[in-house]
mmCIF file of C-alpha atoms in Angstrom:
data_model
loop_
_atom_site.group_PDB
_atom_site.id
_atom_site.type_symbol
_atom_site.label_atom_id
_atom_site.label_comp_id
_atom_site.label_asym_id
_atom_site.label_seq_id
_atom_site.Cartn_x
_atom_site.Cartn_y
_atom_site.Cartn_z
ATOM 1 C CA MET A 1 17.496 -16.271 15.302
ATOM 2 C CA ASN A 2 16.539 -13.109 16.349
ATOM 3 C CA LEU A 3 14.835 -11.735 12.541
ATOM 4 C CA ALA A 4 13.657 -8.413 11.754
ATOM 5 C CA TYR A 5 10.314 -7.983 10.887
ATOM 6 C CA SER A 6 7.539 -10.468 11.784
ATOM 7 C CA ILE A 7 4.419 -11.012 8.699
ATOM 8 C CA LEU A 8 1.419 -12.270 8.924
ATOM 9 C CA LEU A 9 0.276 -15.025 5.628
ATOM 10 C CA ILE A 10 -3.329 -15.791 5.200
ATOM 11 C CA ASP A 11 -3.637 -18.254 2.680
ATOM 12 C CA ASP A 12 -5.664 -21.515 2.402
ATOM 13 C CA ASP A 13 -2.587 -23.099 0.352
ATOM 14 C CA LYS A 14 -0.500 -24.732 3.137
ATOM 15 C CA GLU A 15 1.959 -25.628 0.468
ATOM 16 C CA LEU A 16 2.605 -22.259 -0.828
ATOM 17 C CA CYS A 17 2.637 -20.882 2.790
ATOM 18 C CA ALA A 18 5.218 -23.481 3.689
ATOM 19 C CA LEU A 19 7.373 -22.279 0.667
ATOM 20 C CA ILE A 20 7.151 -18.423 1.405
ATOM 21 C CA LYS A 21 7.765 -19.323 4.866
ATOM 22 C CA GLN A 22 11.009 -20.912 3.892
ATOM 23 C CA SER A 23 12.317 -18.178 1.531
ATOM 24 C CA ILE A 24 11.278 -15.191 3.920
ATOM 25 C CA MET A 25 13.509 -16.550 6.517
ATOM 26 C CA ARG A 26 16.840 -16.829 4.914
ATOM 27 C CA GLU A 27 15.955 -12.405 4.384
ATOM 28 C CA GLN A 28 15.372 -12.671 8.381
ATOM 29 C CA ILE A 29 11.770 -12.291 7.869
ATOM 30 C CA HIS A 30 9.543 -14.336 10.358
ATOM 31 C CA SER A 31 6.065 -15.141 9.380
ATOM 32 C CA ASP A 32 3.224 -16.817 10.778
ATOM 33 C CA CYS A 33 0.914 -18.777 8.685
ATOM 34 C CA CYS A 34 -3.192 -19.077 8.678
ATOM 35 C CA TYR A 35 -5.359 -20.299 6.255
ATOM 36 C CA SER A 36 -8.530 -18.822 6.720
ATOM 37 C CA GLY A 37 -9.574 -15.023 6.897
ATOM 38 C CA THR A 38 -11.330 -15.087 10.306
ATOM 39 C CA ASP A 39 -7.952 -16.685 11.998
ATOM 40 C CA GLY A 40 -5.865 -14.042 10.337
ATOM 41 C CA LEU A 41 -7.990 -11.482 11.480
ATOM 42 C CA ALA A 42 -7.543 -13.633 15.201
ATOM 43 C CA LEU A 43 -3.760 -13.308 14.704
ATOM 44 C CA LEU A 44 -3.467 -9.683 14.185
ATOM 45 C CA GLU A 45 -5.382 -9.011 16.915
ATOM 46 C CA LYS A 46 -2.152 -10.922 19.130
ATOM 47 C CA ASN A 47 0.709 -9.886 17.525
ATOM 48 C CA ASP A 48 2.347 -6.777 15.421
ATOM 49 C CA TYR A 49 3.514 -7.310 11.555
ATOM 50 C CA GLN A 50 5.096 -4.845 9.314
ATOM 51 C CA LEU A 51 3.087 -6.472 6.268
ATOM 52 C CA ILE A 52 0.049 -8.595 5.334
ATOM 53 C CA LEU A 53 0.453 -11.588 2.724
ATOM 54 C CA LEU A 54 -3.425 -11.695 1.630
ATOM 55 C CA ASP A 55 -4.767 -14.323 -0.692
ATOM 56 C CA VAL A 56 -8.346 -13.167 -3.041
ATOM 57 C CA MET A 57 -9.953 -17.119 -2.974
ATOM 58 C CA MET A 58 -10.285 -18.450 -0.017
ATOM 59 C CA PRO A 59 -13.331 -20.341 1.551
ATOM 60 C CA GLY A 60 -15.889 -18.512 3.618
ATOM 61 C CA MET A 61 -14.399 -14.939 4.105
ATOM 62 C CA ASP A 62 -12.494 -14.377 0.985
ATOM 63 C CA GLY A 63 -9.419 -11.647 0.913
ATOM 64 C CA PHE A 64 -11.947 -8.893 0.108
ATOM 65 C CA GLN A 65 -13.955 -9.334 2.917
ATOM 66 C CA THR A 66 -10.851 -9.939 5.426
ATOM 67 C CA MET A 67 -8.995 -7.127 3.881
ATOM 68 C CA GLU A 68 -12.058 -4.855 4.717
ATOM 69 C CA LYS A 69 -12.288 -5.758 8.120
ATOM 70 C CA ILE A 70 -8.403 -5.370 8.769
ATOM 71 C CA ARG A 71 -8.714 -1.656 6.648
ATOM 72 C CA SER A 72 -11.535 -0.638 9.515
ATOM 73 C CA LYS A 73 -8.476 -1.075 12.295
ATOM 74 C CA SER A 74 -5.120 -1.231 10.630
ATOM 75 C CA SER A 75 -3.438 1.057 7.899
ATOM 76 C CA ILE A 76 -0.588 -2.085 8.054
ATOM 77 C CA PRO A 77 0.764 -2.509 4.183
ATOM 78 C CA ILE A 78 -1.331 -5.393 2.201
ATOM 79 C CA LEU A 79 0.350 -7.446 -0.339
ATOM 80 C CA MET A 80 -2.364 -9.742 -2.357
ATOM 81 C CA LEU A 81 -1.954 -12.674 -3.956
ATOM 82 C CA THR A 82 -4.470 -13.461 -6.496
ATOM 83 C CA SER A 83 -4.723 -16.476 -9.131
ATOM 84 C CA LYS A 84 -7.278 -14.328 -11.486
ATOM 85 C CA ASN A 85 -5.014 -12.293 -14.433
ATOM 86 C CA ASP A 86 -7.930 -10.013 -15.132
ATOM 87 C CA SER A 87 -8.036 -6.482 -14.325
ATOM 88 C CA MET A 88 -10.956 -6.193 -12.697
ATOM 89 C CA SER A 89 -9.804 -7.833 -9.779
ATOM 90 C CA LYS A 90 -6.407 -6.146 -9.193
ATOM 91 C CA VAL A 91 -8.640 -2.895 -9.598
ATOM 92 C CA GLN A 92 -11.030 -3.941 -6.559
ATOM 93 C CA GLY A 93 -8.029 -5.198 -4.641
ATOM 94 C CA LEU A 94 -6.491 -1.831 -4.974
ATOM 95 C CA ARG A 95 -9.533 0.366 -4.646
ATOM 96 C CA SER A 96 -10.319 -1.762 -1.403
ATOM 97 C CA GLY A 97 -6.831 -0.954 0.687
ATOM 98 C CA ALA A 98 -4.585 -3.158 -1.040
ATOM 99 C CA ASP A 99 -0.669 -1.388 -1.626
ATOM 100 C CA ASP A 100 0.196 -3.946 -4.164
ATOM 101 C CA TYR A 101 -1.008 -7.276 -5.478
ATOM 102 C CA LEU A 102 0.965 -10.510 -7.004
ATOM 103 C CA THR A 103 -0.824 -12.418 -9.510
ATOM 104 C CA LYS A 104 -0.239 -16.585 -9.556
ATOM 105 C CA PRO A 105 1.786 -18.363 -9.958
ATOM 106 C CA PHE A 106 4.582 -15.738 -9.330
ATOM 107 C CA ASP A 107 8.305 -15.921 -9.069
ATOM 108 C CA MET A 108 9.442 -16.159 -5.657
ATOM 109 C CA GLU A 109 12.248 -13.674 -5.970
ATOM 110 C CA GLU A 110 9.707 -11.089 -7.101
ATOM 111 C CA LEU A 111 7.466 -11.433 -4.541
ATOM 112 C CA ILE A 112 10.408 -11.312 -1.983
ATOM 113 C CA ALA A 113 11.682 -8.028 -3.278
ATOM 114 C CA ARG A 114 8.106 -6.772 -3.206
ATOM 115 C CA ILE A 115 7.486 -7.452 0.662
ATOM 116 C CA ILE A 116 10.914 -5.671 1.195
ATOM 117 C CA SER A 117 9.935 -2.870 -0.726
ATOM 118 C CA LEU A 118 6.580 -2.413 0.918
ATOM 119 C CA ILE A 119 7.905 -3.053 4.577
ATOM 120 C CA ARG A 120 11.053 -0.579 3.632
ATOM 121 C CA ARG A 121 8.638 1.962 3.019
ATOM 122 C CA TYR A 122 6.635 1.133 6.024
ATOM 123 C CA THR A 123 9.176 1.573 9.026
ATOM 124 C CA ARG A 124 11.231 4.269 7.056
ATOM 125 C CA PHE A 125 9.885 7.067 8.877
ATOM 126 C CA SER A 126 10.047 5.092 12.133
ATOM 127 C CA SER A 127 13.487 6.533 12.669
ATOM 128 C CA SER A 128 14.884 10.007 12.376
ATOM 129 C CA SER A 129 15.375 11.153 9.063
ATOM 130 C CA ASN A 130 15.984 14.765 7.165
ATOM 131 C CA TYR A 131 12.365 14.637 6.013
ATOM 132 C CA SER A 132 10.267 17.611 8.104
ATOM 133 C CA GLN A 133 8.063 16.647 10.694
ATOM 134 C CA SER A 134 4.861 17.767 8.686
ATOM 135 C CA LEU A 135 3.242 19.324 5.869
ATOM 136 C CA THR A 136 0.835 22.039 6.441
ATOM 137 C CA TYR A 137 -1.903 23.250 3.551
ATOM 138 C CA LYS A 138 -4.909 24.683 3.719
ATOM 139 C CA GLY A 139 -7.244 22.275 5.769
ATOM 140 C CA LEU A 140 -4.426 19.173 5.503
ATOM 141 C CA THR A 141 -1.360 18.703 7.847
ATOM 142 C CA ILE A 142 0.346 15.325 7.011
ATOM 143 C CA ASP A 143 2.547 14.396 9.766
ATOM 144 C CA VAL A 144 5.754 12.384 8.373
ATOM 145 C CA ASP A 145 6.287 10.225 11.406
ATOM 146 C CA SER A 146 3.045 8.936 12.341
ATOM 147 C CA ARG A 147 2.617 8.685 8.655
ATOM 148 C CA SER A 148 -0.748 10.335 8.991
ATOM 149 C CA VAL A 149 -2.925 13.555 8.185
ATOM 150 C CA THR A 150 -5.431 15.335 9.509
ATOM 151 C CA THR A 151 -8.340 16.884 7.630
ATOM 152 C CA GLN A 152 -11.693 18.544 8.552
ATOM 153 C CA ASN A 153 -13.155 14.879 9.558
ATOM 154 C CA GLY A 154 -10.247 14.067 11.861
ATOM 155 C CA THR A 155 -6.465 12.694 12.279
ATOM 156 C CA PHE A 156 -6.370 9.238 10.272
ATOM 157 C CA GLU A 157 -3.429 6.834 9.151
ATOM 158 C CA LEU A 158 -2.633 6.595 5.992
ATOM 159 C CA PRO A 159 -1.847 2.993 4.212
ATOM 160 C CA PRO A 160 1.746 2.919 2.631
ATOM 161 C CA LYS A 161 0.937 3.299 -0.882
ATOM 162 C CA GLU A 162 -1.704 6.010 -0.156
ATOM 163 C CA PHE A 163 0.513 8.146 2.492
ATOM 164 C CA ASP A 164 3.669 7.774 -0.512
ATOM 165 C CA LEU A 165 1.263 9.185 -3.272
ATOM 166 C CA LEU A 166 0.498 12.051 -1.327
ATOM 167 C CA LEU A 167 3.959 12.791 0.581
ATOM 168 C CA PHE A 168 5.557 12.208 -3.235
ATOM 169 C CA CYS A 169 2.961 15.223 -4.776
ATOM 170 C CA ALA A 170 2.852 17.674 -1.971
ATOM 171 C CA LYS A 171 6.825 17.778 -1.531
ATOM 172 C CA ASN A 172 6.813 18.685 -5.482
ATOM 173 C CA GLN A 173 3.671 21.167 -4.817
ATOM 174 C CA GLY A 174 2.301 23.050 -7.953
ATOM 175 C CA ARG A 175 4.845 20.706 -10.409
ATOM 176 C CA ILE A 176 3.175 18.706 -12.948
ATOM 177 C CA LEU A 177 3.686 14.907 -11.908
ATOM 178 C CA THR A 178 3.575 12.165 -14.712
ATOM 179 C CA LYS A 179 2.030 8.673 -13.606
ATOM 180 C CA GLN A 180 5.604 7.507 -14.626
ATOM 181 C CA GLN A 181 7.143 9.694 -12.481
ATOM 182 C CA ILE A 182 4.612 8.816 -9.727
ATOM 183 C CA TYR A 183 4.656 5.323 -9.775
ATOM 184 C CA GLU A 184 8.520 4.879 -10.229
ATOM 185 C CA GLU A 185 8.629 6.994 -7.052
ATOM 186 C CA VAL A 186 6.022 5.331 -5.095
ATOM 187 C CA TRP A 187 6.023 2.022 -6.487
ATOM 188 C CA GLY A 188 9.921 1.571 -6.667
ATOM 189 C CA GLU A 189 9.816 -0.213 -9.549
ATOM 190 C CA LEU A 190 9.878 0.501 -13.318
ATOM 191 C CA TYR A 191 7.120 1.402 -15.050
ATOM 192 C CA VAL A 192 4.737 -0.478 -17.343
ATOM 193 C CA TYR A 193 1.741 1.024 -18.881
ATOM 194 C CA ASP A 194 -0.749 0.326 -16.104
ATOM 195 C CA ASP A 195 -2.615 3.456 -15.206
ATOM 196 C CA SER A 196 -5.134 1.047 -12.700
ATOM 197 C CA ASN A 197 -2.686 1.102 -9.986
ATOM 198 C CA ILE A 198 -2.026 5.125 -9.656
ATOM 199 C CA MET A 199 -5.974 5.777 -10.358
ATOM 200 C CA ALA A 200 -7.053 3.552 -7.674
ATOM 201 C CA ILE A 201 -4.935 4.658 -5.083
ATOM 202 C CA ILE A 202 -5.479 8.258 -6.533
ATOM 203 C CA SER A 203 -9.187 7.829 -5.783
ATOM 204 C CA ARG A 204 -8.722 5.273 -2.248
ATOM 205 C CA LEU A 205 -7.063 8.894 -1.083
ATOM 206 C CA ARG A 206 -9.322 11.314 -2.512
ATOM 207 C CA LYS A 207 -12.335 9.708 -0.502
ATOM 208 C CA LYS A 208 -10.224 10.720 2.545
ATOM 209 C CA ILE A 209 -8.422 13.949 2.414
ATOM 210 C CA GLU A 210 -11.169 15.739 -0.436
ATOM 211 C CA PRO A 211 -13.440 18.339 0.892
ATOM 212 C CA ASP A 212 -14.897 17.638 -2.863
ATOM 213 C CA LEU A 213 -14.606 14.712 -4.830
ATOM 214 C CA GLY A 214 -16.550 16.304 -7.947
ATOM 215 C CA ALA A 215 -13.692 19.025 -7.784
ATOM 216 C CA PRO A 216 -10.407 17.942 -5.793
ATOM 217 C CA LEU A 217 -8.660 20.743 -3.843
ATOM 218 C CA TYR A 218 -5.296 18.869 -3.272
ATOM 219 C CA ILE A 219 -4.515 16.363 -5.915
ATOM 220 C CA GLN A 220 -5.687 17.766 -9.052
ATOM 221 C CA THR A 221 -5.685 15.202 -12.644
ATOM 222 C CA VAL A 222 -3.947 17.260 -15.725
ATOM 223 C CA LYS A 223 -5.313 15.359 -18.688
ATOM 224 C CA GLY A 224 -3.385 13.478 -20.671
ATOM 225 C CA ILE A 225 -0.059 13.961 -18.699
ATOM 226 C CA GLY A 226 -0.550 12.734 -14.953
ATOM 227 C CA TYR A 227 -1.691 14.945 -11.239
ATOM 228 C CA ARG A 228 -0.381 17.781 -9.869
ATOM 229 C CA PHE A 229 -0.547 18.834 -6.019
ATOM 230 C CA ASN A 230 -2.444 22.287 -5.977
ATOM 231 C CA LYS A 231 0.005 24.916 -5.081
ATOM 232 C CA GLU A 232 -2.523 27.505 -4.088
ATOM 233 C CA VAL A 233 -3.480 25.166 -0.841
#
């Protein structure tokens, strides 16, 4: 069988790995399973994947440590799996570089939907589209085809959620976007009041593109409403 996409699953729960592998194969998605962060990093060096499922709680190198090493080399989408139900763990994951998270136990159909959504967002610009190839502002260029940005610090790729959020704001330059509008566009699902997701992604993004974190030039906060991409740049 020639499967359309390939993902890497890093989780020390072997039974869960086997169940996920079997479930996503029905969606024409291949998966490689490994049970430690070290083994996962080794597989990532050898193979091409469109997504990583990463468990937080693992012996030895935990999910946060593993993600830090992945993010030092790759912008591949990362969906974190966590048994912790506290908001601090979710925020830590998003601030560290995760694109999404799912709390165990989870519904398999929801997991599959999130996997497909992330893969589609990651790969949708690889073929021709109606989008302009690049958007240029003062000190910032957004390359749609390569999903990268160029700033005074050089050119670098952005993880999917960061890129999608930046592109959505930039394409609506000068317009105030509510948190609901941003969430439903970038996450592709109905908004449930949860500012931590958006705030974490914007915090990560600002650290990479803003010349002055104390006075953001590009993505500006509109207190009590949402955010706006500066119409003056």
